[in-house]
Amino acid sequence: MYRYLMELYKKKLEYSGDVMSAIVPLMKLLSLTVIGLVLSHPKTELIPRATFKLLSKLVFALFLPCLIFTELGGSITLENFIKWWFIPFNVLVSTLIGCFLGYLVVIICRPPPQLNRFTIIMTAFGNTGNLPVAIVGSVCHTPKNPFGQHCHSRGVAYVSFARWVAVILVYTFVYHMMEPPLEYYEIVEEGCEKEEPLTNVTSRPLLVEAEWPGIEEKETELSKTPFIARVFKSISNVSLNTLPDVDLSGEGGGNSPKSARCLAEPRVVRRMRIVAEQTPLQHILQPPTIASLLAITIGTIPMLKAFFFGDDAPLSFITDSLEILAGAVVPSVMLILGGMLAEGPNESTLGLRTTVGITVARLLLLPLVGIGIVALADKLNFLVDDDAMYKFVLLMQYTTPSAILLGAIASLRGYAVREASAILFWQHVFALFSLSLYIAIYFKLVTYV
């Protein structure tokens, strides 16, 4: 009897230790977030908002690219580049499943019609950049983690390898999905006042620039208009005065109508070309993306890699300097998140039921689906063998709250800016509990899945 009670007590201690090893990393991040919240709270404002915006620019242009280059470049090889194929593919799968869950939220919760696409996107697209990097850094800083040696370098490398797919999705699929609805746009133009955040740079919420500094310089004449709807919908039902002029005619300069009909490209092809020209693909080449491309290029070419990485590398002093700068990423990201949360949620027309629906679908249901997807992929031998961190990063892609970058896209498109601020605020508040729950589960699963 005594022996049985002692074994039961030891098992209880082991279980509580596993739970604490999952919660402690998040408590570290929470502490940093609270510090940022206190420093930037409007009542104290020990540090002004402009300082946080400057810090976000440093993370975006310097600290994060340094981290990506040093960790991804040092870990990746040509063999790993092929082995890691499921990481970017998993981003696409998680986004597709998230879209389906978002569609179910639309059917069940019935948000305002003009916010249907917004509801789907906020459910589908999670944070695949700064927050997973911070979580990996904090988890690997904990002594009792199940990931072994080189935990941090491998974790950051896996997260960085997924980033380029997420960026392409943001500036293609998400950008066009966040287009203002045509009917709503016309109603606004006919006389109703549309609630928009002030465009003054000093009054712009930190949410808008937290992961995309300098967004005010990216706005174009068509970025806040229902451009695709006008291109693909019959123009007879659209007032030409409500939208900026877009040339839907062919490019041929001939004066003969007959020759123009013969030489003009098909109407569908022409419209697709116009949409492609208005897709901001140039924004894909941002400092973190460039750092990923450089790291992959150098890491997969052994001769180049020998110059930068390794104790005897001639240019190792450069990578050492970049590693020092990279150490500022996690505290900076969490301080910025605290500054964003200090602004509080904006008033939202989304409704409580839809807000709860998005949060439950994103933070509770999608991770359950993710566990099944990763388990199935492991059974099919799609994953790297005996690599717990690889599985953990895949699972985290289903678990993080909606991407903060969606707030910047909403501002750029002039669509549901207040709603994006509100849903991101509440998701990050409740993510503390959902992440604690699922990280504890993942710590158990990665050794068995």
mmCIF file of N, CA, C and O in Angstrom, residues 333-396:
data_model
loop_
_atom_site.group_PDB
_atom_site.id
_atom_site.type_symbol
_atom_site.label_atom_id
_atom_site.label_comp_id
_atom_site.label_asym_id
_atom_site.label_seq_id
_atom_site.Cartn_x
_atom_site.Cartn_y
_atom_site.Cartn_z
ATOM 1 N N VAL A 333 9.354 41.979 -29.119
ATOM 2 C CA VAL A 333 8.050 41.558 -29.647
ATOM 3 C C VAL A 333 6.991 41.575 -28.555
ATOM 4 O O VAL A 333 5.866 42.044 -28.750
ATOM 5 N N MET A 334 7.333 41.081 -27.371
ATOM 6 C CA MET A 334 6.350 41.022 -26.289
ATOM 7 C C MET A 334 6.060 42.398 -25.704
ATOM 8 O O MET A 334 4.936 42.686 -25.289
ATOM 9 N N LEU A 335 7.057 43.289 -25.662
ATOM 10 C CA LEU A 335 6.809 44.664 -25.224
ATOM 11 C C LEU A 335 5.870 45.369 -26.185
ATOM 12 O O LEU A 335 4.962 46.109 -25.767
ATOM 13 N N ILE A 336 6.061 45.146 -27.483
ATOM 14 C CA ILE A 336 5.180 45.746 -28.483
ATOM 15 C C ILE A 336 3.762 45.204 -28.341
ATOM 16 O O ILE A 336 2.783 45.951 -28.442
ATOM 17 N N LEU A 337 3.650 43.895 -28.096
ATOM 18 C CA LEU A 337 2.327 43.305 -27.880
ATOM 19 C C LEU A 337 1.650 43.931 -26.661
ATOM 20 O O LEU A 337 0.449 44.227 -26.689
ATOM 21 N N GLY A 338 2.417 44.153 -25.590
ATOM 22 C CA GLY A 338 1.861 44.816 -24.425
ATOM 23 C C GLY A 338 1.408 46.233 -24.735
ATOM 24 O O GLY A 338 0.340 46.667 -24.272
ATOM 25 N N GLY A 339 2.190 46.956 -25.529
ATOM 26 C CA GLY A 339 1.786 48.298 -25.928
ATOM 27 C C GLY A 339 0.529 48.293 -26.770
ATOM 28 O O GLY A 339 -0.320 49.195 -26.650
ATOM 29 N N MET A 340 0.377 47.259 -27.616
ATOM 30 C CA MET A 340 -0.830 47.140 -28.440
ATOM 31 C C MET A 340 -2.057 46.857 -27.578
ATOM 32 O O MET A 340 -3.119 47.463 -27.760
ATOM 33 N N LEU A 341 -1.905 45.955 -26.605
ATOM 34 C CA LEU A 341 -3.030 45.613 -25.736
ATOM 35 C C LEU A 341 -3.408 46.775 -24.822
ATOM 36 O O LEU A 341 -4.561 46.893 -24.402
ATOM 37 N N ALA A 342 -2.439 47.641 -24.517
ATOM 38 C CA ALA A 342 -2.727 48.786 -23.650
ATOM 39 C C ALA A 342 -3.721 49.742 -24.296
ATOM 40 O O ALA A 342 -4.416 50.486 -23.594
ATOM 41 N N GLU A 343 -3.802 49.742 -25.611
ATOM 42 C CA GLU A 343 -4.756 50.612 -26.294
ATOM 43 C C GLU A 343 -6.187 50.121 -26.146
ATOM 44 O O GLU A 343 -7.134 50.870 -26.395
ATOM 45 N N GLY A 344 -6.344 48.853 -25.736
ATOM 46 C CA GLY A 344 -7.676 48.315 -25.503
ATOM 47 C C GLY A 344 -8.403 48.000 -26.795
ATOM 48 O O GLY A 344 -7.969 48.368 -27.891
ATOM 49 N N PRO A 345 -9.550 47.312 -26.696
ATOM 50 C CA PRO A 345 -10.332 46.981 -27.895
ATOM 51 C C PRO A 345 -11.151 48.173 -28.368
ATOM 52 O O PRO A 345 -11.682 48.934 -27.549
ATOM 53 N N ASN A 346 -11.244 48.338 -29.667
ATOM 54 C CA ASN A 346 -12.118 49.362 -30.224
ATOM 55 C C ASN A 346 -13.564 48.868 -30.246
ATOM 56 O O ASN A 346 -13.825 47.664 -30.121
ATOM 57 N N GLU A 347 -14.486 49.790 -30.413
ATOM 58 C CA GLU A 347 -15.880 49.397 -30.595
ATOM 59 C C GLU A 347 -16.014 48.642 -31.904
ATOM 60 O O GLU A 347 -15.427 48.999 -32.913
ATOM 61 N N SER A 348 -16.814 47.582 -31.855
ATOM 62 C CA SER A 348 -16.922 46.697 -33.006
ATOM 63 C C SER A 348 -18.384 46.461 -33.361
ATOM 64 O O SER A 348 -19.239 46.342 -32.471
ATOM 65 N N THR A 349 -18.642 46.405 -34.652
ATOM 66 C CA THR A 349 -19.992 46.064 -35.128
ATOM 67 C C THR A 349 -20.115 44.573 -35.418
ATOM 68 O O THR A 349 -21.138 44.131 -35.933
ATOM 69 N N LEU A 350 -19.075 43.814 -35.089
ATOM 70 C CA LEU A 350 -19.067 42.387 -35.400
ATOM 71 C C LEU A 350 -20.086 41.624 -34.563
ATOM 72 O O LEU A 350 -20.667 40.645 -35.039
ATOM 73 N N GLY A 351 -20.310 42.062 -33.344
ATOM 74 C CA GLY A 351 -21.263 41.372 -32.468
ATOM 75 C C GLY A 351 -20.577 40.375 -31.564
ATOM 76 O O GLY A 351 -19.577 39.751 -31.936
ATOM 77 N N LEU A 352 -21.128 40.225 -30.356
ATOM 78 C CA LEU A 352 -20.532 39.328 -29.370
ATOM 79 C C LEU A 352 -20.534 37.879 -29.840
ATOM 80 O O LEU A 352 -19.547 37.154 -29.669
ATOM 81 N N ARG A 353 -21.621 37.433 -30.457
ATOM 82 C CA ARG A 353 -21.725 36.038 -30.875
ATOM 83 C C ARG A 353 -20.655 35.695 -31.911
ATOM 84 O O ARG A 353 -20.004 34.637 -31.816
ATOM 85 N N THR A 354 -20.440 36.568 -32.875
ATOM 86 C CA THR A 354 -19.429 36.301 -33.901
ATOM 87 C C THR A 354 -18.028 36.389 -33.316
ATOM 88 O O THR A 354 -17.142 35.603 -33.685
ATOM 89 N N THR A 355 -17.800 37.341 -32.425
ATOM 90 C CA THR A 355 -16.491 37.464 -31.779
ATOM 91 C C THR A 355 -16.150 36.194 -31.018
ATOM 92 O O THR A 355 -15.031 35.670 -31.115
ATOM 93 N N VAL A 356 -17.121 35.677 -30.265
ATOM 94 C CA VAL A 356 -16.911 34.420 -29.534
ATOM 95 C C VAL A 356 -16.721 33.262 -30.518
ATOM 96 O O VAL A 356 -15.856 32.396 -30.321
ATOM 97 N N GLY A 357 -17.491 33.258 -31.600
ATOM 98 C CA GLY A 357 -17.380 32.191 -32.592
ATOM 99 C C GLY A 357 -15.997 32.140 -33.225
ATOM 100 O O GLY A 357 -15.399 31.057 -33.370
ATOM 101 N N ILE A 358 -15.465 33.299 -33.617
ATOM 102 C CA ILE A 358 -14.122 33.347 -34.210
ATOM 103 C C ILE A 358 -13.082 32.874 -33.198
ATOM 104 O O ILE A 358 -12.178 32.090 -33.532
ATOM 105 N N THR A 359 -13.188 33.352 -31.960
ATOM 106 C CA THR A 359 -12.210 33.008 -30.931
ATOM 107 C C THR A 359 -12.229 31.515 -30.625
ATOM 108 O O THR A 359 -11.169 30.878 -30.525
ATOM 109 N N VAL A 360 -13.420 30.934 -30.491
ATOM 110 C CA VAL A 360 -13.521 29.499 -30.203
ATOM 111 C C VAL A 360 -12.998 28.674 -31.377
ATOM 112 O O VAL A 360 -12.244 27.701 -31.190
ATOM 113 N N ALA A 361 -13.374 29.055 -32.586
ATOM 114 C CA ALA A 361 -12.925 28.302 -33.768
ATOM 115 C C ALA A 361 -11.416 28.372 -33.932
ATOM 116 O O ALA A 361 -10.762 27.361 -34.226
ATOM 117 N N ARG A 362 -10.848 29.564 -33.719
ATOM 118 C CA ARG A 362 -9.412 29.768 -33.943
ATOM 119 C C ARG A 362 -8.571 29.149 -32.823
ATOM 120 O O ARG A 362 -7.543 28.509 -33.079
ATOM 121 N N LEU A 363 -8.973 29.358 -31.579
ATOM 122 C CA LEU A 363 -8.129 28.988 -30.444
ATOM 123 C C LEU A 363 -8.420 27.614 -29.857
ATOM 124 O O LEU A 363 -7.554 27.033 -29.203
ATOM 125 N N LEU A 364 -9.636 27.067 -30.091
ATOM 126 C CA LEU A 364 -9.987 25.782 -29.478
ATOM 127 C C LEU A 364 -10.222 24.666 -30.488
ATOM 128 O O LEU A 364 -9.736 23.549 -30.303
ATOM 129 N N LEU A 365 -10.966 24.957 -31.558
ATOM 130 C CA LEU A 365 -11.313 23.899 -32.517
ATOM 131 C C LEU A 365 -10.188 23.610 -33.506
ATOM 132 O O LEU A 365 -9.875 22.448 -33.775
ATOM 133 N N LEU A 366 -9.586 24.675 -34.065
ATOM 134 C CA LEU A 366 -8.535 24.466 -35.068
ATOM 135 C C LEU A 366 -7.351 23.669 -34.520
ATOM 136 O O LEU A 366 -6.813 22.805 -35.232
ATOM 137 N N PRO A 367 -6.885 23.905 -33.275
ATOM 138 C CA PRO A 367 -5.795 23.057 -32.752
ATOM 139 C C PRO A 367 -6.146 21.574 -32.687
ATOM 140 O O PRO A 367 -5.274 20.721 -32.904
ATOM 141 N N LEU A 368 -7.409 21.256 -32.389
ATOM 142 C CA LEU A 368 -7.808 19.839 -32.369
ATOM 143 C C LEU A 368 -7.674 19.224 -33.746
ATOM 144 O O LEU A 368 -7.206 18.086 -33.891
ATOM 145 N N VAL A 369 -8.097 19.972 -34.771
ATOM 146 C CA VAL A 369 -7.931 19.493 -36.144
ATOM 147 C C VAL A 369 -6.453 19.356 -36.479
ATOM 148 O O VAL A 369 -6.020 18.391 -37.132
ATOM 149 N N GLY A 370 -5.658 20.313 -36.006
ATOM 150 C CA GLY A 370 -4.217 20.271 -36.263
ATOM 151 C C GLY A 370 -3.553 19.041 -35.695
ATOM 152 O O GLY A 370 -2.652 18.462 -36.316
ATOM 153 N N ILE A 371 -3.988 18.627 -34.518
ATOM 154 C CA ILE A 371 -3.430 17.400 -33.919
ATOM 155 C C ILE A 371 -3.689 16.207 -34.841
ATOM 156 O O ILE A 371 -2.804 15.374 -35.069
ATOM 157 N N GLY A 372 -4.894 16.132 -35.390
ATOM 158 C CA GLY A 372 -5.218 15.046 -36.306
ATOM 159 C C GLY A 372 -4.403 15.106 -37.587
ATOM 160 O O GLY A 372 -3.919 14.069 -38.077
ATOM 161 N N ILE A 373 -4.217 16.311 -38.124
ATOM 162 C CA ILE A 373 -3.440 16.468 -39.372
ATOM 163 C C ILE A 373 -1.989 16.050 -39.163
ATOM 164 O O ILE A 373 -1.408 15.309 -39.971
ATOM 165 N N VAL A 374 -1.382 16.526 -38.079
ATOM 166 C CA VAL A 374 0.026 16.201 -37.822
ATOM 167 C C VAL A 374 0.185 14.712 -37.532
ATOM 168 O O VAL A 374 1.155 14.080 -37.991
ATOM 169 N N ALA A 375 -0.759 14.117 -36.793
ATOM 170 C CA ALA A 375 -0.690 12.674 -36.520
ATOM 171 C C ALA A 375 -0.801 11.872 -37.813
ATOM 172 O O ALA A 375 -0.066 10.893 -38.016
ATOM 173 N N LEU A 376 -1.706 12.288 -38.693
ATOM 174 C CA LEU A 376 -1.857 11.601 -39.979
ATOM 175 C C LEU A 376 -0.605 11.748 -40.830
ATOM 176 O O LEU A 376 -0.147 10.775 -41.462
ATOM 177 N N ALA A 377 -0.033 12.958 -40.858
ATOM 178 C CA ALA A 377 1.190 13.179 -41.638
ATOM 179 C C ALA A 377 2.335 12.322 -41.110
ATOM 180 O O ALA A 377 3.155 11.817 -41.886
ATOM 181 N N ASP A 378 2.395 12.143 -39.787
ATOM 182 C CA ASP A 378 3.448 11.310 -39.216
ATOM 183 C C ASP A 378 3.247 9.846 -39.593
ATOM 184 O O ASP A 378 4.215 9.132 -39.888
ATOM 185 N N LYS A 379 1.987 9.403 -39.608
ATOM 186 C CA LYS A 379 1.707 8.015 -40.009
ATOM 187 C C LYS A 379 2.092 7.777 -41.469
ATOM 188 O O LYS A 379 2.496 6.671 -41.850
ATOM 189 N N LEU A 380 1.954 8.805 -42.290
ATOM 190 C CA LEU A 380 2.286 8.694 -43.710
ATOM 191 C C LEU A 380 3.760 8.964 -43.988
ATOM 192 O O LEU A 380 4.169 9.056 -45.146
ATOM 193 N N ASN A 381 4.547 9.148 -42.918
ATOM 194 C CA ASN A 381 5.999 9.389 -43.036
ATOM 195 C C ASN A 381 6.314 10.672 -43.795
ATOM 196 O O ASN A 381 7.295 10.743 -44.538
ATOM 197 N N PHE A 382 5.499 11.707 -43.594
ATOM 198 C CA PHE A 382 5.752 13.008 -44.200
ATOM 199 C C PHE A 382 6.662 13.882 -43.346
ATOM 200 O O PHE A 382 7.178 14.895 -43.833
ATOM 201 N N LEU A 383 6.837 13.511 -42.076
ATOM 202 C CA LEU A 383 7.557 14.367 -41.141
ATOM 203 C C LEU A 383 8.985 13.882 -40.946
ATOM 204 O O LEU A 383 9.324 12.735 -41.267
ATOM 205 N N VAL A 384 9.824 14.767 -40.381
ATOM 206 C CA VAL A 384 11.195 14.398 -40.044
ATOM 207 C C VAL A 384 11.158 13.428 -38.864
ATOM 208 O O VAL A 384 10.480 13.667 -37.860
ATOM 209 N N ASP A 385 11.882 12.324 -38.980
ATOM 210 C CA ASP A 385 11.860 11.292 -37.937
ATOM 211 C C ASP A 385 12.509 11.787 -36.648
ATOM 212 O O ASP A 385 13.555 12.460 -36.667
ATOM 213 N N ASP A 386 11.881 11.443 -35.526
ATOM 214 C CA ASP A 386 12.456 11.675 -34.191
ATOM 215 C C ASP A 386 12.855 13.130 -33.965
ATOM 216 O O ASP A 386 13.926 13.429 -33.425
ATOM 217 N N ASP A 387 12.016 14.042 -34.405
ATOM 218 C CA ASP A 387 12.275 15.471 -34.201
ATOM 219 C C ASP A 387 11.037 16.090 -33.552
ATOM 220 O O ASP A 387 10.070 16.450 -34.222
ATOM 221 N N ALA A 388 11.072 16.191 -32.222
ATOM 222 C CA ALA A 388 9.915 16.704 -31.485
ATOM 223 C C ALA A 388 9.646 18.170 -31.799
ATOM 224 O O ALA A 388 8.487 18.592 -31.880
ATOM 225 N N MET A 389 10.706 18.964 -31.993
ATOM 226 C CA MET A 389 10.508 20.386 -32.292
ATOM 227 C C MET A 389 9.826 20.587 -33.640
ATOM 228 O O MET A 389 9.019 21.505 -33.806
ATOM 229 N N TYR A 390 10.132 19.750 -34.605
ATOM 230 C CA TYR A 390 9.488 19.829 -35.912
ATOM 231 C C TYR A 390 7.974 19.670 -35.769
ATOM 232 O O TYR A 390 7.190 20.452 -36.317
ATOM 233 N N LYS A 391 7.561 18.669 -34.993
ATOM 234 C CA LYS A 391 6.126 18.443 -34.777
ATOM 235 C C LYS A 391 5.509 19.578 -33.971
ATOM 236 O O LYS A 391 4.378 19.990 -34.228
ATOM 237 N N PHE A 392 6.253 20.088 -32.993
ATOM 238 C CA PHE A 392 5.740 21.172 -32.157
ATOM 239 C C PHE A 392 5.457 22.421 -32.992
ATOM 240 O O PHE A 392 4.408 23.066 -32.829
ATOM 241 N N VAL A 393 6.357 22.771 -33.887
ATOM 242 C CA VAL A 393 6.152 23.950 -34.738
ATOM 243 C C VAL A 393 4.951 23.747 -35.667
ATOM 244 O O VAL A 393 4.164 24.673 -35.887
ATOM 245 N N LEU A 394 4.807 22.539 -36.202
ATOM 246 C CA LEU A 394 3.639 22.250 -37.035
ATOM 247 C C LEU A 394 2.343 22.416 -36.246
ATOM 248 O O LEU A 394 1.367 23.005 -36.738
ATOM 249 N N LEU A 395 2.320 21.932 -35.031
ATOM 250 C CA LEU A 395 1.130 22.052 -34.195
ATOM 251 C C LEU A 395 0.849 23.509 -33.821
ATOM 252 O O LEU A 395 -0.305 23.941 -33.755
ATOM 253 N N MET A 396 1.901 24.281 -33.600
ATOM 254 C CA MET A 396 1.726 25.683 -33.221
ATOM 255 C C MET A 396 1.098 26.500 -34.353
ATOM 256 O O MET A 396 0.455 27.521 -34.103
#
